[in-house]
mmCIF file with all atom_site columns, C-alpha atoms in Angstrom:
data_model
loop_
_atom_site.group_PDB
_atom_site.id
_atom_site.type_symbol
_atom_site.label_atom_id
_atom_site.label_alt_id
_atom_site.label_comp_id
_atom_site.label_asym_id
_atom_site.label_entity_id
_atom_site.label_seq_id
_atom_site.pdbx_PDB_ins_code
_atom_site.Cartn_x
_atom_site.Cartn_y
_atom_site.Cartn_z
_atom_site.occupancy
_atom_site.B_iso_or_equiv
_atom_site.pdbx_formal_charge
_atom_site.auth_seq_id
_atom_site.auth_comp_id
_atom_site.auth_asym_id
_atom_site.auth_atom_id
_atom_site.pdbx_PDB_model_num
ATOM 1   C CA . UNK L 1 1   ? -1.730  10.037  111.132 1.00 58.00 ? 1   UNK L CA 1
ATOM 2   C CA . UNK L 1 2   ? 0.446   7.260   112.906 1.00 63.00 ? 2   UNK L CA 1
ATOM 3   C CA . UNK L 1 3   ? 0.097   3.874   111.795 1.00 84.00 ? 3   UNK L CA 1
ATOM 4   C CA . UNK L 1 4   ? 0.533   0.572   113.550 1.00 90.00 ? 4   UNK L CA 1
ATOM 5   C CA . UNK L 1 5   ? 0.847   -2.425  110.595 1.00 92.00 ? 5   UNK L CA 1
ATOM 6   C CA . UNK L 1 6   ? 0.428   -5.873  112.174 1.00 94.00 ? 6   UNK L CA 1
ATOM 7   C CA . UNK L 1 7   ? 0.960   -8.798  110.112 1.00 95.00 ? 7   UNK L CA 1
ATOM 8   C CA . UNK L 1 8   ? -0.419  -11.114 109.410 1.00 95.00 ? 8   UNK L CA 1
ATOM 9   C CA . UNK L 1 9   ? -4.087  -10.451 109.583 1.00 92.00 ? 9   UNK L CA 1
ATOM 10  C CA . UNK L 1 10  ? -4.519  -14.515 110.238 1.00 93.00 ? 10  UNK L CA 1
ATOM 11  C CA . UNK L 1 11  ? -3.070  -17.320 110.237 1.00 96.00 ? 11  UNK L CA 1
ATOM 12  C CA . UNK L 1 12  ? -3.735  -21.114 110.632 1.00 97.00 ? 12  UNK L CA 1
ATOM 13  C CA . UNK L 1 13  ? -1.155  -23.384 112.221 1.00 96.00 ? 13  UNK L CA 1
ATOM 14  C CA . UNK L 1 14  ? -0.551  -26.958 112.673 1.00 97.00 ? 14  UNK L CA 1
ATOM 15  C CA . UNK L 1 15  ? 0.294   -27.915 116.305 1.00 97.00 ? 15  UNK L CA 1
ATOM 16  C CA . UNK L 1 16  ? 3.636   -27.961 117.488 1.00 97.00 ? 16  UNK L CA 1
ATOM 17  C CA . UNK L 1 17  ? 4.587   -25.131 114.914 1.00 97.00 ? 17  UNK L CA 1
ATOM 18  C CA . UNK L 1 18  ? 5.956   -21.901 115.821 1.00 97.00 ? 18  UNK L CA 1
ATOM 19  C CA . UNK L 1 19  ? 4.088   -18.590 114.696 1.00 97.00 ? 19  UNK L CA 1
ATOM 20  C CA . UNK L 1 20  ? 5.556   -15.063 113.873 1.00 97.00 ? 20  UNK L CA 1
ATOM 21  C CA . UNK L 1 21  ? 3.814   -11.736 114.202 1.00 97.00 ? 21  UNK L CA 1
ATOM 22  C CA . UNK L 1 22  ? 4.851   -8.732  113.284 1.00 96.00 ? 22  UNK L CA 1
ATOM 23  C CA . UNK L 1 23  ? 4.030   -5.173  114.452 1.00 95.00 ? 23  UNK L CA 1
ATOM 24  C CA . UNK L 1 24  ? 5.576   -2.084  112.810 1.00 93.00 ? 24  UNK L CA 1
ATOM 25  C CA . UNK L 1 25  ? 5.350   1.667   113.331 1.00 90.00 ? 25  UNK L CA 1
ATOM 26  C CA . UNK L 1 26  ? 5.187   3.013   109.914 1.00 89.00 ? 26  UNK L CA 1
ATOM 27  C CA . UNK L 1 27  ? 5.976   6.724   110.311 1.00 84.00 ? 27  UNK L CA 1
ATOM 28  C CA . UNK L 1 28  ? 7.036   6.875   113.697 1.00 83.00 ? 28  UNK L CA 1
ATOM 29  C CA . UNK L 1 29  ? 9.496   5.309   116.224 1.00 85.00 ? 29  UNK L CA 1
ATOM 30  C CA . UNK L 1 30  ? 8.517   3.313   119.052 1.00 83.00 ? 30  UNK L CA 1
ATOM 31  C CA . UNK L 1 31  ? 10.075  2.742   122.029 1.00 82.00 ? 31  UNK L CA 1
ATOM 32  C CA . UNK L 1 32  ? 7.675   0.727   123.629 1.00 86.00 ? 32  UNK L CA 1
ATOM 33  C CA . UNK L 1 33  ? 4.987   -1.691  122.009 1.00 90.00 ? 33  UNK L CA 1
ATOM 34  C CA . UNK L 1 34  ? 2.361   -3.355  123.782 1.00 90.00 ? 34  UNK L CA 1
ATOM 35  C CA . UNK L 1 35  ? 1.617   -6.656  123.163 1.00 94.00 ? 35  UNK L CA 1
ATOM 36  C CA . UNK L 1 36  ? -2.165  -7.918  123.945 1.00 93.00 ? 36  UNK L CA 1
ATOM 37  C CA . UNK L 1 37  ? -4.394  -11.308 123.682 1.00 94.00 ? 37  UNK L CA 1
ATOM 38  C CA . UNK L 1 38  ? -8.256  -11.319 123.327 1.00 90.00 ? 38  UNK L CA 1
ATOM 39  C CA . UNK L 1 39  ? -9.958  -15.095 123.817 1.00 88.00 ? 39  UNK L CA 1
ATOM 40  C CA . UNK L 1 40  ? -13.485 -14.647 122.434 1.00 83.00 ? 40  UNK L CA 1
ATOM 41  C CA . UNK L 1 41  ? -15.982 -12.959 124.474 1.00 81.00 ? 41  UNK L CA 1
ATOM 42  C CA . UNK L 1 42  ? -13.531 -11.921 126.618 1.00 86.00 ? 42  UNK L CA 1
ATOM 43  C CA . UNK L 1 43  ? -11.396 -8.361  127.609 1.00 87.00 ? 43  UNK L CA 1
ATOM 44  C CA . UNK L 1 44  ? -7.871  -7.647  126.150 1.00 89.00 ? 44  UNK L CA 1
ATOM 45  C CA . UNK L 1 45  ? -5.529  -8.782  128.355 1.00 91.00 ? 45  UNK L CA 1
ATOM 46  C CA . UNK L 1 46  ? -1.707  -7.661  128.371 1.00 90.00 ? 46  UNK L CA 1
ATOM 47  C CA . UNK L 1 47  ? 0.595   -9.972  127.655 1.00 94.00 ? 47  UNK L CA 1
ATOM 48  C CA . UNK L 1 48  ? 4.038   -7.964  127.516 1.00 93.00 ? 48  UNK L CA 1
ATOM 49  C CA . UNK L 1 49  ? 5.401   -4.861  127.353 1.00 89.00 ? 49  UNK L CA 1
ATOM 50  C CA . UNK L 1 50  ? 7.893   -4.584  124.118 1.00 88.00 ? 50  UNK L CA 1
ATOM 51  C CA . UNK L 1 51  ? 10.945  -2.310  124.594 1.00 84.00 ? 51  UNK L CA 1
ATOM 52  C CA . UNK L 1 52  ? 13.629  -1.630  122.067 1.00 85.00 ? 52  UNK L CA 1
ATOM 53  C CA . UNK L 1 53  ? 16.647  -2.880  122.562 1.00 84.00 ? 53  UNK L CA 1
ATOM 54  C CA . UNK L 1 54  ? 16.106  -4.858  125.688 1.00 85.00 ? 54  UNK L CA 1
ATOM 55  C CA . UNK L 1 55  ? 14.276  -7.486  127.254 1.00 88.00 ? 55  UNK L CA 1
ATOM 56  C CA . UNK L 1 56  ? 10.478  -7.568  127.250 1.00 92.00 ? 56  UNK L CA 1
ATOM 57  C CA . UNK L 1 57  ? 8.386   -7.352  130.384 1.00 91.00 ? 57  UNK L CA 1
ATOM 58  C CA . UNK L 1 58  ? 5.700   -10.262 130.878 1.00 94.00 ? 58  UNK L CA 1
ATOM 59  C CA . UNK L 1 59  ? 2.666   -9.997  132.819 1.00 91.00 ? 59  UNK L CA 1
ATOM 60  C CA . UNK L 1 60  ? 1.802   -12.665 135.216 1.00 90.00 ? 60  UNK L CA 1
ATOM 61  C CA . UNK L 1 61  ? 0.986   -16.063 133.757 1.00 92.00 ? 61  UNK L CA 1
ATOM 62  C CA . UNK L 1 62  ? 2.617   -15.311 130.604 1.00 95.00 ? 62  UNK L CA 1
ATOM 63  C CA . UNK L 1 63  ? 5.089   -17.794 129.459 1.00 94.00 ? 63  UNK L CA 1
ATOM 64  C CA . UNK L 1 64  ? 8.033   -15.746 128.123 1.00 93.00 ? 64  UNK L CA 1
ATOM 65  C CA . UNK L 1 65  ? 9.939   -18.963 126.456 1.00 95.00 ? 65  UNK L CA 1
ATOM 66  C CA . UNK L 1 66  ? 6.448   -19.533 124.940 1.00 96.00 ? 66  UNK L CA 1
ATOM 67  C CA . UNK L 1 67  ? 6.022   -16.189 123.567 1.00 97.00 ? 67  UNK L CA 1
ATOM 68  C CA . UNK L 1 68  ? 9.369   -14.209 122.624 1.00 96.00 ? 68  UNK L CA 1
ATOM 69  C CA . UNK L 1 69  ? 8.879   -11.047 122.141 1.00 94.00 ? 69  UNK L CA 1
ATOM 70  C CA . UNK L 1 70  ? 11.904  -8.816  119.964 1.00 91.00 ? 70  UNK L CA 1
ATOM 71  C CA . UNK L 1 71  ? 12.378  -5.109  119.395 1.00 89.00 ? 71  UNK L CA 1
ATOM 72  C CA . UNK L 1 72  ? 15.121  -5.154  117.642 1.00 81.00 ? 72  UNK L CA 1
ATOM 73  C CA . UNK L 1 73  ? 14.420  -1.593  115.931 1.00 88.00 ? 73  UNK L CA 1
ATOM 74  C CA . UNK L 1 74  ? 12.179  1.186   116.731 1.00 88.00 ? 74  UNK L CA 1
ATOM 75  C CA . UNK L 1 75  ? 10.027  -0.181  113.812 1.00 90.00 ? 75  UNK L CA 1
ATOM 76  C CA . UNK L 1 76  ? 9.524   -2.907  114.593 1.00 93.00 ? 76  UNK L CA 1
ATOM 77  C CA . UNK L 1 77  ? 8.292   -5.923  117.642 1.00 93.00 ? 77  UNK L CA 1
ATOM 78  C CA . UNK L 1 78  ? 7.559   -9.413  116.989 1.00 95.00 ? 78  UNK L CA 1
ATOM 79  C CA . UNK L 1 79  ? 5.684   -11.792 118.899 1.00 97.00 ? 79  UNK L CA 1
ATOM 80  C CA . UNK L 1 80  ? 6.773   -15.670 118.163 1.00 97.00 ? 80  UNK L CA 1
ATOM 81  C CA . UNK L 1 81  ? 4.214   -17.774 119.642 1.00 97.00 ? 81  UNK L CA 1
ATOM 82  C CA . UNK L 1 82  ? 6.642   -21.243 119.783 1.00 97.00 ? 82  UNK L CA 1
ATOM 83  C CA . UNK L 1 83  ? 5.413   -25.105 120.079 1.00 97.00 ? 83  UNK L CA 1
ATOM 84  C CA . UNK L 1 84  ? 1.721   -23.746 119.574 1.00 97.00 ? 84  UNK L CA 1
ATOM 85  C CA . UNK L 1 85  ? -1.184  -25.601 121.054 1.00 96.00 ? 85  UNK L CA 1
ATOM 86  C CA . UNK L 1 86  ? -4.790  -25.258 120.158 1.00 96.00 ? 86  UNK L CA 1
ATOM 87  C CA . UNK L 1 87  ? -5.381  -23.225 123.197 1.00 95.00 ? 87  UNK L CA 1
ATOM 88  C CA . UNK L 1 88  ? -3.210  -20.620 122.218 1.00 96.00 ? 88  UNK L CA 1
ATOM 89  C CA . UNK L 1 89  ? -6.176  -19.893 119.537 1.00 96.00 ? 89  UNK L CA 1
ATOM 90  C CA . UNK L 1 90  ? -6.817  -16.063 120.275 1.00 95.00 ? 90  UNK L CA 1
ATOM 91  C CA . UNK L 1 91  ? -7.020  -12.694 118.597 1.00 93.00 ? 91  UNK L CA 1
ATOM 92  C CA . UNK L 1 92  ? -3.372  -10.720 119.086 1.00 95.00 ? 92  UNK L CA 1
ATOM 93  C CA . UNK L 1 93  ? -2.928  -7.408  118.619 1.00 93.00 ? 93  UNK L CA 1
ATOM 94  C CA . UNK L 1 94  ? -0.148  -4.778  119.389 1.00 93.00 ? 94  UNK L CA 1
ATOM 95  C CA . UNK L 1 95  ? -0.047  -1.335  120.363 1.00 90.00 ? 95  UNK L CA 1
ATOM 96  C CA . UNK L 1 96  ? 2.432   1.661   120.794 1.00 87.00 ? 96  UNK L CA 1
ATOM 97  C CA . UNK L 1 97  ? 2.193   5.294   121.911 1.00 75.00 ? 97  UNK L CA 1
ATOM 98  C CA . UNK L 1 98  ? 1.868   8.060   119.566 1.00 67.00 ? 98  UNK L CA 1
ATOM 99  C CA . UNK L 1 99  ? 2.830   11.692  121.203 1.00 62.00 ? 99  UNK L CA 1
ATOM 100 C CA . UNK L 1 100 ? 1.224   12.487  124.355 1.00 57.00 ? 100 UNK L CA 1
ATOM 101 C CA . UNK L 1 101 ? -2.275  11.367  124.167 1.00 57.00 ? 101 UNK L CA 1
ATOM 102 C CA . UNK L 1 102 ? -2.747  8.789   121.694 1.00 67.00 ? 102 UNK L CA 1
ATOM 103 C CA . UNK L 1 103 ? -2.243  5.170   121.864 1.00 75.00 ? 103 UNK L CA 1
ATOM 104 C CA . UNK L 1 104 ? -2.107  3.001   118.016 1.00 83.00 ? 104 UNK L CA 1
ATOM 105 C CA . UNK L 1 105 ? -3.310  -0.452  117.228 1.00 87.00 ? 105 UNK L CA 1
ATOM 106 C CA . UNK L 1 106 ? -2.331  -2.664  114.862 1.00 90.00 ? 106 UNK L CA 1
ATOM 107 C CA . UNK L 1 107 ? -4.629  -4.476  112.967 1.00 88.00 ? 107 UNK L CA 1
ATOM 108 C CA . UNK L 1 108 ? -4.711  -7.585  115.113 1.00 91.00 ? 108 UNK L CA 1
ATOM 109 C CA . UNK L 1 109 ? -3.943  -11.481 114.091 1.00 94.00 ? 109 UNK L CA 1
ATOM 110 C CA . UNK L 1 110 ? -6.087  -13.940 114.615 1.00 93.00 ? 110 UNK L CA 1
ATOM 111 C CA . UNK L 1 111 ? -4.273  -17.150 115.718 1.00 96.00 ? 111 UNK L CA 1
ATOM 112 C CA . UNK L 1 112 ? -6.124  -20.796 114.822 1.00 96.00 ? 112 UNK L CA 1
ATOM 113 C CA . UNK L 1 113 ? -3.891  -23.609 115.927 1.00 97.00 ? 113 UNK L CA 1
ATOM 114 C CA . UNK L 1 114 ? -4.890  -26.629 114.631 1.00 97.00 ? 114 UNK L CA 1
ATOM 115 C CA . UNK Y 2 1   ? -5.526  -3.767  140.369 1.00 72.00 ? 1   UNK Y CA 1
ATOM 116 C CA . UNK Y 2 2   ? -7.658  -1.645  138.715 1.00 77.00 ? 2   UNK Y CA 1
ATOM 117 C CA . UNK Y 2 3   ? -11.513 -3.023  137.556 1.00 86.00 ? 3   UNK Y CA 1
ATOM 118 C CA . UNK Y 2 4   ? -13.121 -1.565  135.120 1.00 92.00 ? 4   UNK Y CA 1
ATOM 119 C CA . UNK Y 2 5   ? -16.778 -2.110  134.587 1.00 95.00 ? 5   UNK Y CA 1
ATOM 120 C CA . UNK Y 2 6   ? -18.629 -0.935  131.532 1.00 96.00 ? 6   UNK Y CA 1
ATOM 121 C CA . UNK Y 2 7   ? -22.694 -0.623  130.884 1.00 97.00 ? 7   UNK Y CA 1
ATOM 122 C CA . UNK Y 2 8   ? -24.328 -1.693  129.082 1.00 97.00 ? 8   UNK Y CA 1
ATOM 123 C CA . UNK Y 2 9   ? -22.764 -4.817  127.792 1.00 95.00 ? 9   UNK Y CA 1
ATOM 124 C CA . UNK Y 2 10  ? -25.057 -4.548  124.893 1.00 96.00 ? 10  UNK Y CA 1
ATOM 125 C CA . UNK Y 2 11  ? -27.026 -1.825  123.137 1.00 97.00 ? 11  UNK Y CA 1
ATOM 126 C CA . UNK Y 2 12  ? -29.148 -1.628  120.327 1.00 98.00 ? 12  UNK Y CA 1
ATOM 127 C CA . UNK Y 2 13  ? -30.387 1.653   118.664 1.00 97.00 ? 13  UNK Y CA 1
ATOM 128 C CA . UNK Y 2 14  ? -32.332 3.316   115.942 1.00 98.00 ? 14  UNK Y CA 1
ATOM 129 C CA . UNK Y 2 15  ? -30.014 5.444   113.229 1.00 98.00 ? 15  UNK Y CA 1
ATOM 130 C CA . UNK Y 2 16  ? -30.429 8.902   114.424 1.00 97.00 ? 16  UNK Y CA 1
ATOM 131 C CA . UNK Y 2 17  ? -30.267 8.346   118.144 1.00 98.00 ? 17  UNK Y CA 1
ATOM 132 C CA . UNK Y 2 18  ? -28.292 9.698   121.127 1.00 98.00 ? 18  UNK Y CA 1
ATOM 133 C CA . UNK Y 2 19  ? -26.027 7.378   122.438 1.00 98.00 ? 19  UNK Y CA 1
ATOM 134 C CA . UNK Y 2 20  ? -24.471 6.972   125.752 1.00 98.00 ? 20  UNK Y CA 1
ATOM 135 C CA . UNK Y 2 21  ? -21.901 4.418   127.299 1.00 98.00 ? 21  UNK Y CA 1
ATOM 136 C CA . UNK Y 2 22  ? -20.812 4.377   130.556 1.00 98.00 ? 22  UNK Y CA 1
ATOM 137 C CA . UNK Y 2 23  ? -17.401 3.226   132.290 1.00 97.00 ? 23  UNK Y CA 1
ATOM 138 C CA . UNK Y 2 24  ? -16.654 3.142   135.752 1.00 96.00 ? 24  UNK Y CA 1
ATOM 139 C CA . UNK Y 2 25  ? -13.069 2.116   137.650 1.00 93.00 ? 25  UNK Y CA 1
ATOM 140 C CA . UNK Y 2 26  ? -11.930 1.303   141.016 1.00 89.00 ? 26  UNK Y CA 1
ATOM 141 C CA . UNK Y 2 27  ? -8.371  3.123   141.240 1.00 83.00 ? 27  UNK Y CA 1
ATOM 142 C CA . UNK Y 2 28  ? -7.557  6.358   140.716 1.00 79.00 ? 28  UNK Y CA 1
ATOM 143 C CA . UNK Y 2 29  ? -6.001  7.092   137.669 1.00 80.00 ? 29  UNK Y CA 1
ATOM 144 C CA . UNK Y 2 30  ? -4.391  10.332  135.358 1.00 79.00 ? 30  UNK Y CA 1
ATOM 145 C CA . UNK Y 2 31  ? -5.869  9.254   131.768 1.00 85.00 ? 31  UNK Y CA 1
ATOM 146 C CA . UNK Y 2 32  ? -8.760  7.001   130.149 1.00 90.00 ? 32  UNK Y CA 1
ATOM 147 C CA . UNK Y 2 33  ? -8.984  5.519   126.555 1.00 90.00 ? 33  UNK Y CA 1
ATOM 148 C CA . UNK Y 2 34  ? -11.881 4.693   124.839 1.00 94.00 ? 34  UNK Y CA 1
ATOM 149 C CA . UNK Y 2 35  ? -11.444 2.386   122.097 1.00 93.00 ? 35  UNK Y CA 1
ATOM 150 C CA . UNK Y 2 36  ? -13.516 1.096   119.153 1.00 94.00 ? 36  UNK Y CA 1
ATOM 151 C CA . UNK Y 2 37  ? -13.431 -2.451  117.891 1.00 91.00 ? 37  UNK Y CA 1
ATOM 152 C CA . UNK Y 2 38  ? -14.668 -3.475  114.535 1.00 86.00 ? 38  UNK Y CA 1
ATOM 153 C CA . UNK Y 2 39  ? -16.294 -7.121  113.760 1.00 81.00 ? 39  UNK Y CA 1
ATOM 154 C CA . UNK Y 2 40  ? -12.731 -8.236  112.295 1.00 76.00 ? 40  UNK Y CA 1
ATOM 155 C CA . UNK Y 2 41  ? -11.131 -7.159  115.258 1.00 76.00 ? 41  UNK Y CA 1
ATOM 156 C CA . UNK Y 2 42  ? -9.124  -4.068  114.224 1.00 81.00 ? 42  UNK Y CA 1
ATOM 157 C CA . UNK Y 2 43  ? -8.998  -1.685  117.188 1.00 85.00 ? 43  UNK Y CA 1
ATOM 158 C CA . UNK Y 2 44  ? -9.149  2.575   116.848 1.00 86.00 ? 44  UNK Y CA 1
ATOM 159 C CA . UNK Y 2 45  ? -8.321  4.335   119.312 1.00 85.00 ? 45  UNK Y CA 1
ATOM 160 C CA . UNK Y 2 46  ? -11.157 7.140   120.059 1.00 91.00 ? 46  UNK Y CA 1
ATOM 161 C CA . UNK Y 2 47  ? -9.868  9.182   123.144 1.00 89.00 ? 47  UNK Y CA 1
ATOM 162 C CA . UNK Y 2 48  ? -7.569  9.488   125.709 1.00 87.00 ? 48  UNK Y CA 1
ATOM 163 C CA . UNK Y 2 49  ? -8.296  11.927  128.406 1.00 89.00 ? 49  UNK Y CA 1
ATOM 164 C CA . UNK Y 2 50  ? -7.609  12.952  131.599 1.00 88.00 ? 50  UNK Y CA 1
ATOM 165 C CA . UNK Y 2 51  ? -10.357 15.620  132.130 1.00 91.00 ? 51  UNK Y CA 1
ATOM 166 C CA . UNK Y 2 52  ? -13.201 17.158  131.102 1.00 94.00 ? 52  UNK Y CA 1
ATOM 167 C CA . UNK Y 2 53  ? -14.854 16.350  127.940 1.00 96.00 ? 53  UNK Y CA 1
ATOM 168 C CA . UNK Y 2 54  ? -13.230 16.041  124.504 1.00 95.00 ? 54  UNK Y CA 1
ATOM 169 C CA . UNK Y 2 55  ? -14.766 15.755  121.572 1.00 96.00 ? 55  UNK Y CA 1
ATOM 170 C CA . UNK Y 2 56  ? -14.353 14.298  117.810 1.00 93.00 ? 56  UNK Y CA 1
ATOM 171 C CA . UNK Y 2 57  ? -17.033 14.746  115.369 1.00 96.00 ? 57  UNK Y CA 1
ATOM 172 C CA . UNK Y 2 58  ? -20.423 12.721  116.658 1.00 97.00 ? 58  UNK Y CA 1
ATOM 173 C CA . UNK Y 2 59  ? -18.287 11.192  119.485 1.00 97.00 ? 59  UNK Y CA 1
ATOM 174 C CA . UNK Y 2 60  ? -17.734 12.856  122.936 1.00 98.00 ? 60  UNK Y CA 1
ATOM 175 C CA . UNK Y 2 61  ? -15.637 11.479  125.877 1.00 97.00 ? 61  UNK Y CA 1
ATOM 176 C CA . UNK Y 2 62  ? -16.641 13.025  129.531 1.00 97.00 ? 62  UNK Y CA 1
ATOM 177 C CA . UNK Y 2 63  ? -14.575 11.802  132.500 1.00 96.00 ? 63  UNK Y CA 1
ATOM 178 C CA . UNK Y 2 64  ? -15.048 12.707  135.935 1.00 94.00 ? 64  UNK Y CA 1
ATOM 179 C CA . UNK Y 2 65  ? -11.808 11.559  137.944 1.00 90.00 ? 65  UNK Y CA 1
ATOM 180 C CA . UNK Y 2 66  ? -13.386 12.076  141.573 1.00 91.00 ? 66  UNK Y CA 1
ATOM 181 C CA . UNK Y 2 67  ? -16.049 9.696   140.737 1.00 93.00 ? 67  UNK Y CA 1
ATOM 182 C CA . UNK Y 2 68  ? -14.152 7.129   138.258 1.00 93.00 ? 68  UNK Y CA 1
ATOM 183 C CA . UNK Y 2 69  ? -16.413 7.615   136.102 1.00 96.00 ? 69  UNK Y CA 1
ATOM 184 C CA . UNK Y 2 70  ? -16.089 8.459   132.444 1.00 97.00 ? 70  UNK Y CA 1
ATOM 185 C CA . UNK Y 2 71  ? -19.078 8.072   129.425 1.00 98.00 ? 71  UNK Y CA 1
ATOM 186 C CA . UNK Y 2 72  ? -19.099 7.895   125.765 1.00 98.00 ? 72  UNK Y CA 1
ATOM 187 C CA . UNK Y 2 73  ? -21.472 9.547   123.890 1.00 98.00 ? 73  UNK Y CA 1
ATOM 188 C CA . UNK Y 2 74  ? -22.254 9.464   120.201 1.00 98.00 ? 74  UNK Y CA 1
ATOM 189 C CA . UNK Y 2 75  ? -24.593 11.720  118.275 1.00 97.00 ? 75  UNK Y CA 1
ATOM 190 C CA . UNK Y 2 76  ? -27.098 10.904  115.724 1.00 97.00 ? 76  UNK Y CA 1
ATOM 191 C CA . UNK Y 2 77  ? -25.772 7.515   115.369 1.00 97.00 ? 77  UNK Y CA 1
ATOM 192 C CA . UNK Y 2 78  ? -25.097 5.359   112.197 1.00 97.00 ? 78  UNK Y CA 1
ATOM 193 C CA . UNK Y 2 79  ? -25.182 2.118   111.155 1.00 96.00 ? 79  UNK Y CA 1
ATOM 194 C CA . UNK Y 2 80  ? -21.419 2.476   110.668 1.00 95.00 ? 80  UNK Y CA 1
ATOM 195 C CA . UNK Y 2 81  ? -20.999 3.258   114.426 1.00 96.00 ? 81  UNK Y CA 1
ATOM 196 C CA . UNK Y 2 82  ? -21.429 -0.763  115.191 1.00 96.00 ? 82  UNK Y CA 1
ATOM 197 C CA . UNK Y 2 83  ? -18.514 -1.773  116.824 1.00 96.00 ? 83  UNK Y CA 1
ATOM 198 C CA . UNK Y 2 84  ? -17.285 -2.971  120.341 1.00 95.00 ? 84  UNK Y CA 1
ATOM 199 C CA . UNK Y 2 85  ? -16.538 0.159   122.305 1.00 97.00 ? 85  UNK Y CA 1
ATOM 200 C CA . UNK Y 2 86  ? -14.182 -0.580  124.998 1.00 95.00 ? 86  UNK Y CA 1
ATOM 201 C CA . UNK Y 2 87  ? -12.750 1.741   127.788 1.00 95.00 ? 87  UNK Y CA 1
ATOM 202 C CA . UNK Y 2 88  ? -9.182  1.065   129.683 1.00 91.00 ? 88  UNK Y CA 1
ATOM 203 C CA . UNK Y 2 89  ? -7.302  2.139   132.130 1.00 88.00 ? 89  UNK Y CA 1
ATOM 204 C CA . UNK Y 2 90  ? -3.865  2.607   132.623 1.00 82.00 ? 90  UNK Y CA 1
ATOM 205 C CA . UNK Y 2 91  ? -1.603  -0.134  135.119 1.00 75.00 ? 91  UNK Y CA 1
ATOM 206 C CA . UNK Y 2 92  ? 1.585   -0.389  136.544 1.00 66.00 ? 92  UNK Y CA 1
ATOM 207 C CA . UNK Y 2 93  ? 2.182   3.316   136.522 1.00 63.00 ? 93  UNK Y CA 1
ATOM 208 C CA . UNK Y 2 94  ? 1.981   3.616   132.727 1.00 65.00 ? 94  UNK Y CA 1
ATOM 209 C CA . UNK Y 2 95  ? -0.604  5.670   130.534 1.00 59.00 ? 95  UNK Y CA 1
ATOM 210 C CA . UNK Y 2 96  ? -0.117  3.108   127.840 1.00 65.00 ? 96  UNK Y CA 1
ATOM 211 C CA . UNK Y 2 97  ? 0.163   -0.208  129.816 1.00 73.00 ? 97  UNK Y CA 1
ATOM 212 C CA . UNK Y 2 98  ? -4.177  -0.800  129.912 1.00 81.00 ? 98  UNK Y CA 1
ATOM 213 C CA . UNK Y 2 99  ? -6.303  -2.805  131.966 1.00 86.00 ? 99  UNK Y CA 1
ATOM 214 C CA . UNK Y 2 100 ? -9.581  -3.067  129.707 1.00 90.00 ? 100 UNK Y CA 1
ATOM 215 C CA . UNK Y 2 101 ? -12.914 -3.233  130.232 1.00 93.00 ? 101 UNK Y CA 1
ATOM 216 C CA . UNK Y 2 102 ? -15.652 -6.041  128.612 1.00 92.00 ? 102 UNK Y CA 1
ATOM 217 C CA . UNK Y 2 103 ? -16.808 -3.564  126.187 1.00 94.00 ? 103 UNK Y CA 1
ATOM 218 C CA . UNK Y 2 104 ? -19.915 -2.447  124.778 1.00 97.00 ? 104 UNK Y CA 1
ATOM 219 C CA . UNK Y 2 105 ? -21.686 -4.185  121.861 1.00 96.00 ? 105 UNK Y CA 1
ATOM 220 C CA . UNK Y 2 106 ? -23.315 -1.211  120.024 1.00 97.00 ? 106 UNK Y CA 1
ATOM 221 C CA . UNK Y 2 107 ? -25.751 -2.167  116.706 1.00 97.00 ? 107 UNK Y CA 1
ATOM 222 C CA . UNK Y 2 108 ? -27.281 0.663   115.261 1.00 97.00 ? 108 UNK Y CA 1
ATOM 223 C CA . UNK Y 2 109 ? -30.175 0.179   112.861 1.00 97.00 ? 109 UNK Y CA 1
ATOM 224 C CA . UNK Y 2 110 ? -30.983 1.820   109.884 1.00 96.00 ? 110 UNK Y CA 1
#
């Protein structure tokens, strides 16, 4: 079946540095991917919609300059957390639509900013 | 914005028991997702359904569009079913741009 591969699965970085998270569709083309964030004991929250070849659409309250999304090809979307701070520590996960009735998720990335 | 409520929040069962998790939402939708999140965080999409019932192995999902309610059933539950089960509904006009419930933590004891 369709696979969405997300990398890395976990990362620890220092405050002020940037972290890039990759989301790849391994056996299908994804024109649209979604990026979500989940804080501990909270629901997943949509951050942005990543569209191949065009600018991402960000949800209200999500800083586009802080969370850079690039969807340069039909199989790869990246989320870069710039100038990370401890409050950015969270679980980030991407998803892509597959066919007419399924959404496939990446494995998620647990980011810890120290 | 669609409000999604799941119940129960936590559920503990003995192996073999029949499990039911409920999901209600506030705004009419075209489809609803059921997801499974394992302790490590990874998410698996179980179902997307727009009417009636779907079955996959021991999992059954039903939806009543008029009542804005869906249920996820697990028959003959097993410890490996232990996970967080999340329902999600579309927002912003796309079936794949989702608003999530808070999830139901299921623990199945041997």
